[in-house]
PDB file of N, CA and C in Angstrom:
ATOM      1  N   UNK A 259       0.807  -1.200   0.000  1.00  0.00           N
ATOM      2  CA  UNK A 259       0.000   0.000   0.000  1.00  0.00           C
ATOM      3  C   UNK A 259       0.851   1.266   0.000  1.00  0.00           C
ATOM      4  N   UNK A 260       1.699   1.278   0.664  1.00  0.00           N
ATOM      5  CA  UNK A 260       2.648   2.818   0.846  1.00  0.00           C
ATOM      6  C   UNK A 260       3.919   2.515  -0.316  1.00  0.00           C
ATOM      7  N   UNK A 261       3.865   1.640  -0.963  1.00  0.00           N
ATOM      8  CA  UNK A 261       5.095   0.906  -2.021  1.00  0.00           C
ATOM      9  C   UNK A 261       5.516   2.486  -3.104  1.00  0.00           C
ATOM     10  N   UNK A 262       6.115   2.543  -2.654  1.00  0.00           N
ATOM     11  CA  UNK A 262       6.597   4.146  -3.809  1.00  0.00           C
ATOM     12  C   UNK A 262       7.231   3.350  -5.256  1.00  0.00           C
ATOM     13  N   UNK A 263       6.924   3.641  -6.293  1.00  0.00           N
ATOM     14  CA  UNK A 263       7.207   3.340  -7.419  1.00  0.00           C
ATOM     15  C   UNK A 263       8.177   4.462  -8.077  1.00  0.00           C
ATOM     16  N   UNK A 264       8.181   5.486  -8.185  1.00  0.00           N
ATOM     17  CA  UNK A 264       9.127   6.372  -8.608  1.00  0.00           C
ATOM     18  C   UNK A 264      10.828   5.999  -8.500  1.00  0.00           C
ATOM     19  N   UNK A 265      10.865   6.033  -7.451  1.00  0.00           N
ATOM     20  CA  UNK A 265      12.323   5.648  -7.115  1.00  0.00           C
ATOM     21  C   UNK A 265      12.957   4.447  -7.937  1.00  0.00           C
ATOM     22  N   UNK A 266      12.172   3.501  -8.402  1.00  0.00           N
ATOM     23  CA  UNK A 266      12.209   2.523  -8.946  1.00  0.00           C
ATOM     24  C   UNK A 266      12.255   2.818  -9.813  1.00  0.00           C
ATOM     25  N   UNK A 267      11.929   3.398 -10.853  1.00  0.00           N
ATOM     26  CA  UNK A 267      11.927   3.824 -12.058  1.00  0.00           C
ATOM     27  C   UNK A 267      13.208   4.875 -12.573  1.00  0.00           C
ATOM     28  N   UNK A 268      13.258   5.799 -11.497  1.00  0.00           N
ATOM     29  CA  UNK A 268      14.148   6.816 -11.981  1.00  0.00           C
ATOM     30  C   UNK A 268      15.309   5.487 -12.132  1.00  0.00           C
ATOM     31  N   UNK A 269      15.690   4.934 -10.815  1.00  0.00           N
ATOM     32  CA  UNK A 269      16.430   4.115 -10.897  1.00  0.00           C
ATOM     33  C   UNK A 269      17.197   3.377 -12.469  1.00  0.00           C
ATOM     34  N   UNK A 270      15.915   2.616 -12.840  1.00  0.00           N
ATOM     35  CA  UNK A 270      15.932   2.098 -13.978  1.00  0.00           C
ATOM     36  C   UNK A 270      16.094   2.762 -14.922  1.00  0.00           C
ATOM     37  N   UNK A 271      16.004   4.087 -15.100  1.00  0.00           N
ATOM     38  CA  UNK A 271      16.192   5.080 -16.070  1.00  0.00           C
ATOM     39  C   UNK A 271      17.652   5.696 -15.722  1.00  0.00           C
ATOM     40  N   UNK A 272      18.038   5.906 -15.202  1.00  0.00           N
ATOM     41  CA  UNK A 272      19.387   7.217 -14.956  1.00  0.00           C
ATOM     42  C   UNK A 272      20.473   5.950 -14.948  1.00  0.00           C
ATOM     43  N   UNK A 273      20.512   4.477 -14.663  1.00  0.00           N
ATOM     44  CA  UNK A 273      21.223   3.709 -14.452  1.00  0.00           C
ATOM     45  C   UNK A 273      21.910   3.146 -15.863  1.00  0.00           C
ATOM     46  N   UNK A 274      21.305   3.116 -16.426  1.00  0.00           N
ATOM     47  CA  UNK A 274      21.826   2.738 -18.085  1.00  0.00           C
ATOM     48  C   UNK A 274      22.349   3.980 -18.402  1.00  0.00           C
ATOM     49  N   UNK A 275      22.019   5.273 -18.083  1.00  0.00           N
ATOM     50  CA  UNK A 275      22.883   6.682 -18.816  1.00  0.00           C
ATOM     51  C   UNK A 275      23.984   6.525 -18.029  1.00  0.00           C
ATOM     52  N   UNK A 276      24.342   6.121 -16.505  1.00  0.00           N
ATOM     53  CA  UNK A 276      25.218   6.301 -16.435  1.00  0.00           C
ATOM     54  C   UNK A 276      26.173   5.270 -16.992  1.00  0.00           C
ATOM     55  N   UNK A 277      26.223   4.083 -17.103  1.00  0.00           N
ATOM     56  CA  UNK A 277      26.650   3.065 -17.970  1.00  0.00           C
ATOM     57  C   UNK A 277      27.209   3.444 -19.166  1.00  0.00           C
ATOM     58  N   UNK A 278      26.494   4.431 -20.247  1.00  0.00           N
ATOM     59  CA  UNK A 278      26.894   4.710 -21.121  1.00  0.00           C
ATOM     60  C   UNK A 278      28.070   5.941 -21.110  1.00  0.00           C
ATOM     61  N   UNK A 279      28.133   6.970 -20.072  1.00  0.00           N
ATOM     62  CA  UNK A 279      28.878   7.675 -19.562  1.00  0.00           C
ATOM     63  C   UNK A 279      30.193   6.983 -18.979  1.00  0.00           C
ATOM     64  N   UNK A 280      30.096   5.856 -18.486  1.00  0.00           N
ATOM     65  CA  UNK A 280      31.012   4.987 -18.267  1.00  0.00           C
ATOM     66  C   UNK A 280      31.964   4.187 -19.343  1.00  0.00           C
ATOM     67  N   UNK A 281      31.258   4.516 -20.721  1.00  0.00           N
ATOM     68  CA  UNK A 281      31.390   3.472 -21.244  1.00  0.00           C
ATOM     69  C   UNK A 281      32.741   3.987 -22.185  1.00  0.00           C
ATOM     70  N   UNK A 282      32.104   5.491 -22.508  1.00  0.00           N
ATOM     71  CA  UNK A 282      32.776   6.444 -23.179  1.00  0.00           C
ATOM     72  C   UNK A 282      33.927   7.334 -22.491  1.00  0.00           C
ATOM     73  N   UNK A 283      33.900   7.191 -20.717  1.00  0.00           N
ATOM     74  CA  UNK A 283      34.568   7.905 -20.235  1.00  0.00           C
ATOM     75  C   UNK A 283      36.403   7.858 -20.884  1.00  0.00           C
ATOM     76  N   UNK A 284      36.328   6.316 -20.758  1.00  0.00           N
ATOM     77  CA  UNK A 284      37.952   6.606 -21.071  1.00  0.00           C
ATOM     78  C   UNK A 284      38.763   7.072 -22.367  1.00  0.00           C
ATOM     79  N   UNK A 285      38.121   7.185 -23.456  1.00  0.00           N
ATOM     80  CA  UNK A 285      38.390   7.905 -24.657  1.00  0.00           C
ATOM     81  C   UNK A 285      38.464   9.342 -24.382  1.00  0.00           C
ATOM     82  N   UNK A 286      37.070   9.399 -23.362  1.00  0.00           N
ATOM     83  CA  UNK A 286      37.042  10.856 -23.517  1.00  0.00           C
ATOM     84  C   UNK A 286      38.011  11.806 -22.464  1.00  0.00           C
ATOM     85  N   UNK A 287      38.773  11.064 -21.691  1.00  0.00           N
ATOM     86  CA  UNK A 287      39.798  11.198 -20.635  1.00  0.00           C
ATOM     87  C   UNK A 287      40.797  11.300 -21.500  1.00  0.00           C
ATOM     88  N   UNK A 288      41.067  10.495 -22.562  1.00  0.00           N
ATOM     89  CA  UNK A 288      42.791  10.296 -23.671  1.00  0.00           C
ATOM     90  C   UNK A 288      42.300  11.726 -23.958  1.00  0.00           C
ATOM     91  N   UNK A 289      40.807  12.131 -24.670  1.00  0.00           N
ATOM     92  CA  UNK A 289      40.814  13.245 -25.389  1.00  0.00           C
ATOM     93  C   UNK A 289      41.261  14.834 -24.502  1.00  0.00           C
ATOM     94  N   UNK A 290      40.930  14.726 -23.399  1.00  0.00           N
ATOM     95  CA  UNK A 290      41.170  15.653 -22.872  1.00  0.00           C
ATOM     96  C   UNK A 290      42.831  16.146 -22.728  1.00  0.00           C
ATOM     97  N   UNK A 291      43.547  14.794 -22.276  1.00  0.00           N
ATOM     98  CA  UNK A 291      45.139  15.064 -22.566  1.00  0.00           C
ATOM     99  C   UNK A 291      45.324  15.731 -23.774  1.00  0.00           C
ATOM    100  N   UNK A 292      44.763  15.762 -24.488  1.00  0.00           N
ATOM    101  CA  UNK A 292      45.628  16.549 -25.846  1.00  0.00           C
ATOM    102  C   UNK A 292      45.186  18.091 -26.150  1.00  0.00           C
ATOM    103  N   UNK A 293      46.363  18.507 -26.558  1.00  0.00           N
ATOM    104  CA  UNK A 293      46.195  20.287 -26.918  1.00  0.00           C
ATOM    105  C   UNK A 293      45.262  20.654 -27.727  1.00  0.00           C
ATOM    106  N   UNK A 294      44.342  20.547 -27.788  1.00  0.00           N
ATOM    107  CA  UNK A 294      43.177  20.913 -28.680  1.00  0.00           C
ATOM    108  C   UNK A 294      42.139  21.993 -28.216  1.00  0.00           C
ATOM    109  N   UNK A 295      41.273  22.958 -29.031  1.00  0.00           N
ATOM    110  CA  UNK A 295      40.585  23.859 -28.289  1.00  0.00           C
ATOM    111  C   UNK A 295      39.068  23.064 -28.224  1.00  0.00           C
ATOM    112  N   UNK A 296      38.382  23.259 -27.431  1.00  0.00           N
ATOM    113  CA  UNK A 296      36.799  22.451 -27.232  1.00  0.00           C
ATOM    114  C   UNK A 296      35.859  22.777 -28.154  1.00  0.00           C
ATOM    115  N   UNK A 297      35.243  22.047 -28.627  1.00  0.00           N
ATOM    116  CA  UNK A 297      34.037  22.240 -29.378  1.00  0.00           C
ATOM    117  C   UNK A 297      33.366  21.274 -28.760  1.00  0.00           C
ATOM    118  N   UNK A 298      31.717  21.581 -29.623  1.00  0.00           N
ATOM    119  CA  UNK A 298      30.670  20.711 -28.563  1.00  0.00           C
ATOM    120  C   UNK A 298      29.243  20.735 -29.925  1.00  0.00           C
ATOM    121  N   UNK A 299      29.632  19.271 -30.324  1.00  0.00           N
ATOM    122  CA  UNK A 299      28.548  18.787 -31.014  1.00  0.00           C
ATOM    123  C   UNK A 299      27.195  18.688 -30.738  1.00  0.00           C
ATOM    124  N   UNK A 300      26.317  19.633 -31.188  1.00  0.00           N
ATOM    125  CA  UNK A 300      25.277  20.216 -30.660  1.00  0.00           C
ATOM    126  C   UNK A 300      24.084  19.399 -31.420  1.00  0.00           C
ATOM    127  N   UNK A 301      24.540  19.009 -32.331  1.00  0.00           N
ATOM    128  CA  UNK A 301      23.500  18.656 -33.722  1.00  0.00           C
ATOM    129  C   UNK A 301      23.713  16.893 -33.331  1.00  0.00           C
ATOM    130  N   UNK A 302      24.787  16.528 -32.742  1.00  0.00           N
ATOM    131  CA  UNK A 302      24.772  14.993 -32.491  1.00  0.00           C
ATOM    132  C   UNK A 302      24.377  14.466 -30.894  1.00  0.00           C
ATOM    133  N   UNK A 303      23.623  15.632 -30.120  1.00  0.00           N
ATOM    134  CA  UNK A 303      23.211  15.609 -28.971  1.00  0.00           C
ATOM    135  C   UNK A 303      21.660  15.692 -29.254  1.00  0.00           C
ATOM    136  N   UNK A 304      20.835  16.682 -30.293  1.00  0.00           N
ATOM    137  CA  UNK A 304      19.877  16.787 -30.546  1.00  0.00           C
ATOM    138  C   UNK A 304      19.225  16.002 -31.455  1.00  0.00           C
ATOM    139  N   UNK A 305      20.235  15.336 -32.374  1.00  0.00           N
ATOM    140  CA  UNK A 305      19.244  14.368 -33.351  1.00  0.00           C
ATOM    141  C   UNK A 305      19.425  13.022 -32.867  1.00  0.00           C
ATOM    142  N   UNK A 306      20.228  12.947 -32.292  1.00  0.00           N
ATOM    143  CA  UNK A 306      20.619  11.836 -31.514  1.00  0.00           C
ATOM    144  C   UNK A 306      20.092  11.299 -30.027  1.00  0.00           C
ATOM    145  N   UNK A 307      21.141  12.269 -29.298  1.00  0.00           N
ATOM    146  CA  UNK A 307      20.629  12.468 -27.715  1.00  0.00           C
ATOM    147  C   UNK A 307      19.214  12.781 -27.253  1.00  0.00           C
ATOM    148  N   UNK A 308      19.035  13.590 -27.571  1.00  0.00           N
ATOM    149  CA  UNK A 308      17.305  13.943 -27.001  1.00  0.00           C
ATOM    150  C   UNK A 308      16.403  12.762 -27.329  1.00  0.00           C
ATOM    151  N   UNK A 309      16.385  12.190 -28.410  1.00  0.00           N
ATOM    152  CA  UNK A 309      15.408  11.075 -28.650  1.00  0.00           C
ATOM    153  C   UNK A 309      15.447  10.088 -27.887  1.00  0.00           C
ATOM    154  N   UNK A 310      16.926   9.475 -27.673  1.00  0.00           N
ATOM    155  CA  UNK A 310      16.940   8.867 -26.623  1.00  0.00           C
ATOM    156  C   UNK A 310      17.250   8.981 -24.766  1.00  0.00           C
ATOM    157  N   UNK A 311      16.943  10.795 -25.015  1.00  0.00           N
ATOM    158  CA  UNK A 311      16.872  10.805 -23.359  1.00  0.00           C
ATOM    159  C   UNK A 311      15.062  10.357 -23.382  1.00  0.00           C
ATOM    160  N   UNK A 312      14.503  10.632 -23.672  1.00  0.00           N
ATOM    161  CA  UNK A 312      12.926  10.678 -24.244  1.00  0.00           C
ATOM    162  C   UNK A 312      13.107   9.190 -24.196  1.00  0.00           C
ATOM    163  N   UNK A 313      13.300   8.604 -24.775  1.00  0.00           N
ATOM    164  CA  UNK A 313      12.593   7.396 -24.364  1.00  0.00           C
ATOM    165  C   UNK A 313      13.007   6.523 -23.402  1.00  0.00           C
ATOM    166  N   UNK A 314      14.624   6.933 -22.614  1.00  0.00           N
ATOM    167  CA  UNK A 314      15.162   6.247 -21.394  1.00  0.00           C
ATOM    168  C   UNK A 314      14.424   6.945 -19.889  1.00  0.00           C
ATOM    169  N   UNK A 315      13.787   7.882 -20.149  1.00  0.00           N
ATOM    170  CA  UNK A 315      13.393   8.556 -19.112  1.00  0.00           C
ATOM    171  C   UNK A 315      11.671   8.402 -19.585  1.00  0.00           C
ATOM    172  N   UNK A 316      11.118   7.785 -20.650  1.00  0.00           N
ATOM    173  CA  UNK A 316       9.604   7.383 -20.657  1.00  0.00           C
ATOM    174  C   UNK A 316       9.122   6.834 -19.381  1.00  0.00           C
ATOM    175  N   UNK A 317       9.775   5.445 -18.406  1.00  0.00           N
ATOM    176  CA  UNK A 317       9.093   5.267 -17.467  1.00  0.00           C
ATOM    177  C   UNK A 317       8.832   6.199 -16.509  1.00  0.00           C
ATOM    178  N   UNK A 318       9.720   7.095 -16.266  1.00  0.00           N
ATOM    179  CA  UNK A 318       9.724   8.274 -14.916  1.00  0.00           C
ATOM    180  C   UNK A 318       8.455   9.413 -15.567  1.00  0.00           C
ATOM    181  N   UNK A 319       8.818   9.575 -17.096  1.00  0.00           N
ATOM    182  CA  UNK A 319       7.595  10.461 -17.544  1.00  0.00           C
ATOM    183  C   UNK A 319       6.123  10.079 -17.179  1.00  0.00           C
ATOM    184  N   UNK A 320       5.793   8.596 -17.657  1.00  0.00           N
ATOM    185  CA  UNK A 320       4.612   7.972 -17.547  1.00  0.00           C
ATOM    186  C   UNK A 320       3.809   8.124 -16.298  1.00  0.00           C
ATOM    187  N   UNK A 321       5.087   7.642 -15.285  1.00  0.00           N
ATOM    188  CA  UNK A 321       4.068   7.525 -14.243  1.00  0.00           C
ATOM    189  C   UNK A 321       3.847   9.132 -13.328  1.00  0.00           C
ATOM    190  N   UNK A 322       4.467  10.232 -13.880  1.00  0.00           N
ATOM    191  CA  UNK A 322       3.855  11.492 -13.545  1.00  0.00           C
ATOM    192  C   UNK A 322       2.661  11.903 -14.122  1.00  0.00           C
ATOM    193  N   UNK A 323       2.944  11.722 -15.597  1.00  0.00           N
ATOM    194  CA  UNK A 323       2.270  12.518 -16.979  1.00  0.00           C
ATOM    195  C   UNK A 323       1.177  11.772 -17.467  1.00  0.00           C
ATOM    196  N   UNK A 324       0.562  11.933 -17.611  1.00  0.00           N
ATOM    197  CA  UNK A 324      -0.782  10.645 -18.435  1.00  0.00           C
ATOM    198  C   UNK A 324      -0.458  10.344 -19.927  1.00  0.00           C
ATOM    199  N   UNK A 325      -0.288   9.001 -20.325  1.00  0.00           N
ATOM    200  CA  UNK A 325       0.412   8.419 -21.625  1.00  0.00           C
ATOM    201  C   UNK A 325      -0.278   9.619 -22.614  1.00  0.00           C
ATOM    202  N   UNK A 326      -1.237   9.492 -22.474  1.00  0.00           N
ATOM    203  CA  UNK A 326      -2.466  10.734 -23.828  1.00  0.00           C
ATOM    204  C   UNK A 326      -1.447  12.038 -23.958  1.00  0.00           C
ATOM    205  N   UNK A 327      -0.525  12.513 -23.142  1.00  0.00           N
ATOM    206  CA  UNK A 327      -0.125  13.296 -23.328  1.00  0.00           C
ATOM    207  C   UNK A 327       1.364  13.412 -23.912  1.00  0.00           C
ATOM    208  N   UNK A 328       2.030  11.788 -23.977  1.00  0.00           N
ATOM    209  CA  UNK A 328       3.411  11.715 -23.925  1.00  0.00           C
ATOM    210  C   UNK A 328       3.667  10.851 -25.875  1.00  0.00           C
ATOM    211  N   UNK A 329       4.214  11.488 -26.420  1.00  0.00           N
ATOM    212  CA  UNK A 329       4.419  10.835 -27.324  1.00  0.00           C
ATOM    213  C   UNK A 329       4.715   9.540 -27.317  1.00  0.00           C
ATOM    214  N   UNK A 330       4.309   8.657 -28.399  1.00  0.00           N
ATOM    215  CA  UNK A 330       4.528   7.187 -28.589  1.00  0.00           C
ATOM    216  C   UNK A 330       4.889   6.430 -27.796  1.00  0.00           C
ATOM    217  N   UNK A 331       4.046   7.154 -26.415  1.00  0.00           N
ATOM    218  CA  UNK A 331       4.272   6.767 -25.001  1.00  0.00           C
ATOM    219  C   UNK A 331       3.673   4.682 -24.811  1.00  0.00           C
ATOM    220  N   UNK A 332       2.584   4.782 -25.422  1.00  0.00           N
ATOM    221  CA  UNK A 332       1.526   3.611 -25.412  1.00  0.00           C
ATOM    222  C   UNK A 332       2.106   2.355 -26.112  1.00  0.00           C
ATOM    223  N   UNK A 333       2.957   2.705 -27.348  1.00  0.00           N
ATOM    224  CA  UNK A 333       3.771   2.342 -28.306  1.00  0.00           C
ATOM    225  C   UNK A 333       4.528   0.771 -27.628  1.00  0.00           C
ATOM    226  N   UNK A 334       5.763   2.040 -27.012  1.00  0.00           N
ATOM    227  CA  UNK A 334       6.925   2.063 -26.335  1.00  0.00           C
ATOM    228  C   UNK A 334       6.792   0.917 -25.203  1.00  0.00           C
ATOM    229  N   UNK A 335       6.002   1.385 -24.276  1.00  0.00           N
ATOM    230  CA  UNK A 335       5.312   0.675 -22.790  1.00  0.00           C
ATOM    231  C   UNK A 335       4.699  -0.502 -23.247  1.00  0.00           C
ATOM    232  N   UNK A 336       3.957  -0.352 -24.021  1.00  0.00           N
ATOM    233  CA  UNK A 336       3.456  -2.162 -24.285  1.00  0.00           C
ATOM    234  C   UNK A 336       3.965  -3.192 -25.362  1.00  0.00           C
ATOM    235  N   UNK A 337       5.074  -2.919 -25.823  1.00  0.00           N
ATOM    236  CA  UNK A 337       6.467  -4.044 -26.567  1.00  0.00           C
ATOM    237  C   UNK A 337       7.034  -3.945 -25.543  1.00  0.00           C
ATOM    238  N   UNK A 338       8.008  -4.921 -25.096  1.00  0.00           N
ATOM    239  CA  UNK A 338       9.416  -5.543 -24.694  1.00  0.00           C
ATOM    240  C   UNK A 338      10.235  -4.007 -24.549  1.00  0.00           C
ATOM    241  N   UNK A 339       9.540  -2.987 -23.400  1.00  0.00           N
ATOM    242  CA  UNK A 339      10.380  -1.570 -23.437  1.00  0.00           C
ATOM    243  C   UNK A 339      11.934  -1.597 -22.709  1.00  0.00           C
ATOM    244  N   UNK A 340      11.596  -2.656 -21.995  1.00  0.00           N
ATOM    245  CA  UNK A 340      12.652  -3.041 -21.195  1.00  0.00           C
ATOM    246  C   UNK A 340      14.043  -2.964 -22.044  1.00  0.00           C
ATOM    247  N   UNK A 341      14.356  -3.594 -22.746  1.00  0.00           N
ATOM    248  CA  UNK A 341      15.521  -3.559 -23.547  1.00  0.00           C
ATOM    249  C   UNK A 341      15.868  -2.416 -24.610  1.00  0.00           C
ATOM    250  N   UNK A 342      14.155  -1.617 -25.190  1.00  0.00           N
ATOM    251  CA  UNK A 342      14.547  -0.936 -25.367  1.00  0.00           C
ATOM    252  C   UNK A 342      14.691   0.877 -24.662  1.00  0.00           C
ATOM    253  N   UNK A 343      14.781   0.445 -23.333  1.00  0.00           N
ATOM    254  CA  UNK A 343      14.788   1.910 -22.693  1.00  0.00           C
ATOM    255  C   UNK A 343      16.265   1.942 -22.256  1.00  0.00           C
ATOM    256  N   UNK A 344      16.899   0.365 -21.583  1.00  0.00           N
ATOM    257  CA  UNK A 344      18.186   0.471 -21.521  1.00  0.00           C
ATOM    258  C   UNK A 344      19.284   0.702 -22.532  1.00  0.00           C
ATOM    259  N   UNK A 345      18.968   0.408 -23.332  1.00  0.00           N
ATOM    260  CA  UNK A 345      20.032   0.588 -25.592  1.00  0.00           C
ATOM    261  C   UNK A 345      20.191   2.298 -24.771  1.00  0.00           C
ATOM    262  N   UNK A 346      18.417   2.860 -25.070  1.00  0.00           N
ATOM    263  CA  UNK A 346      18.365   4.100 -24.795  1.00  0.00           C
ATOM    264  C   UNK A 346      19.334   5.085 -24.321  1.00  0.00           C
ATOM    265  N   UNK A 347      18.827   4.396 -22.953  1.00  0.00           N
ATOM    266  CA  UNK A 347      19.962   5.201 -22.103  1.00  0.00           C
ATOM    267  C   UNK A 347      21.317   5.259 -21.972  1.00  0.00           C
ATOM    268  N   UNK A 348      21.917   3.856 -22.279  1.00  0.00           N
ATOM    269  CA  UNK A 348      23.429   3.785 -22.936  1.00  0.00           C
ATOM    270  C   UNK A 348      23.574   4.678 -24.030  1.00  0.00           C
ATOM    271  N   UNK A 349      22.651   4.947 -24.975  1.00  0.00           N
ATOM    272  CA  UNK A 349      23.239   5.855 -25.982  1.00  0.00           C
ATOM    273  C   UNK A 349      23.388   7.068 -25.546  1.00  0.00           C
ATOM    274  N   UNK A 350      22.431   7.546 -25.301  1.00  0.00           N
ATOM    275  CA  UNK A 350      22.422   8.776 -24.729  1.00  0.00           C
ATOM    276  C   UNK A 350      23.713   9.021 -23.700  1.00  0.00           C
ATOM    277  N   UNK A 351      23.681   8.764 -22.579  1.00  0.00           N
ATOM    278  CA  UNK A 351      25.128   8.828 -21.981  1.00  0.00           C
ATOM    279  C   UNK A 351      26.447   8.714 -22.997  1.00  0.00           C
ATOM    280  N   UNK A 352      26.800   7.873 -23.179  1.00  0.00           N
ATOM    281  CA  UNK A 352      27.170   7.768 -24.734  1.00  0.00           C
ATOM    282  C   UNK A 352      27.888   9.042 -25.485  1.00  0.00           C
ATOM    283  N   UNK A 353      26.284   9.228 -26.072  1.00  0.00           N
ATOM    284  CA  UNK A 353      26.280  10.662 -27.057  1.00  0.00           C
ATOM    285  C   UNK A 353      26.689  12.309 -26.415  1.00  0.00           C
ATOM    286  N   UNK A 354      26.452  11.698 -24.899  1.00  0.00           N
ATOM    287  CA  UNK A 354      26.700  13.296 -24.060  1.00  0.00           C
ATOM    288  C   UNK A 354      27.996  13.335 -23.848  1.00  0.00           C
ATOM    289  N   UNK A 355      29.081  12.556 -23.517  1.00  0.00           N
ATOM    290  CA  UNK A 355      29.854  12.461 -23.752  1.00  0.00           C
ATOM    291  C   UNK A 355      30.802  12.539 -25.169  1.00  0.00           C
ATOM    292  N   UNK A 356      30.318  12.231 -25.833  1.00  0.00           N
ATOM    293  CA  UNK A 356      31.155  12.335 -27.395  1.00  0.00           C
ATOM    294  C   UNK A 356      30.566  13.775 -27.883  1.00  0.00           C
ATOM    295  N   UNK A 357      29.626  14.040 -27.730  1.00  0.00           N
ATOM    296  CA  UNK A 357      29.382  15.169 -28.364  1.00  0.00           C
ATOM    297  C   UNK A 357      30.694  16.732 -27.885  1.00  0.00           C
ATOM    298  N   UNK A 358      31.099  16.270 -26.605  1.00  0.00           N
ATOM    299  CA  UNK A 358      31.684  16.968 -25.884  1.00  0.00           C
ATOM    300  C   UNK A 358      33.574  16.675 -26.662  1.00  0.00           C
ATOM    301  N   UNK A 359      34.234  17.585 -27.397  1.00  0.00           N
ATOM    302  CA  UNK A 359      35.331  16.896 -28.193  1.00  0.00           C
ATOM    303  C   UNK A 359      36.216  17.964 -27.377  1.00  0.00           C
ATOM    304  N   UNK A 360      37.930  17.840 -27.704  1.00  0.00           N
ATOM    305  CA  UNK A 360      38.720  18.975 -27.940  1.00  0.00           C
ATOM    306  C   UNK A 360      39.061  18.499 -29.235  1.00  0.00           C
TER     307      UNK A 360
END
């Protein structure tokens, strides 16, 4: 009866981004050693990244937001989302990282 579900979810959501942040860290550690000035791939965070923060963070959306309101929310949630919310969130972590260059 008092079972909080949120926590559970964010859980399941922020845990695969960080994975993917993990995954990319050590390239992006070599990259930093080198003399280069920073740029920051903006266009491979947005056509990329955002779609899949959006759908690694669908469960935490859902259970605030009412599906009617969440894109291809209904879609998503009733196939096998499981595997695809974690891909998700590995990419995304991932992509936030690489987008970030010297």
């Amino acid at each position: 009866m008092t079972y909080e579900l949120t926590p559970v979810l964010l859980f399941a959501s922020v845990f695969p981004i960080v994975i993917g942040v993990l995954l990319r860290l050590p390239k992006w550690l070599i990259e930093i050693n080198e003399n280069k000035s920073w740029t920051f791939d903006w266009m491979k965070l947005v056509v990329i990244g955002l779609p899949a923060l959006y759908i690694a963070l669908l469960p935490v959306l859902s259970a605030n937001i009412p599906m009617a309101y969440l894109l291809f929310a209904e879609e998503i949630m009733f196939m096998n989302y499981t595997i695809l919310i974690t891909t998700a969130g590995i990419v995304f972590g991932y992509v936030l990282l690489d987008s970030l260059k010297k």
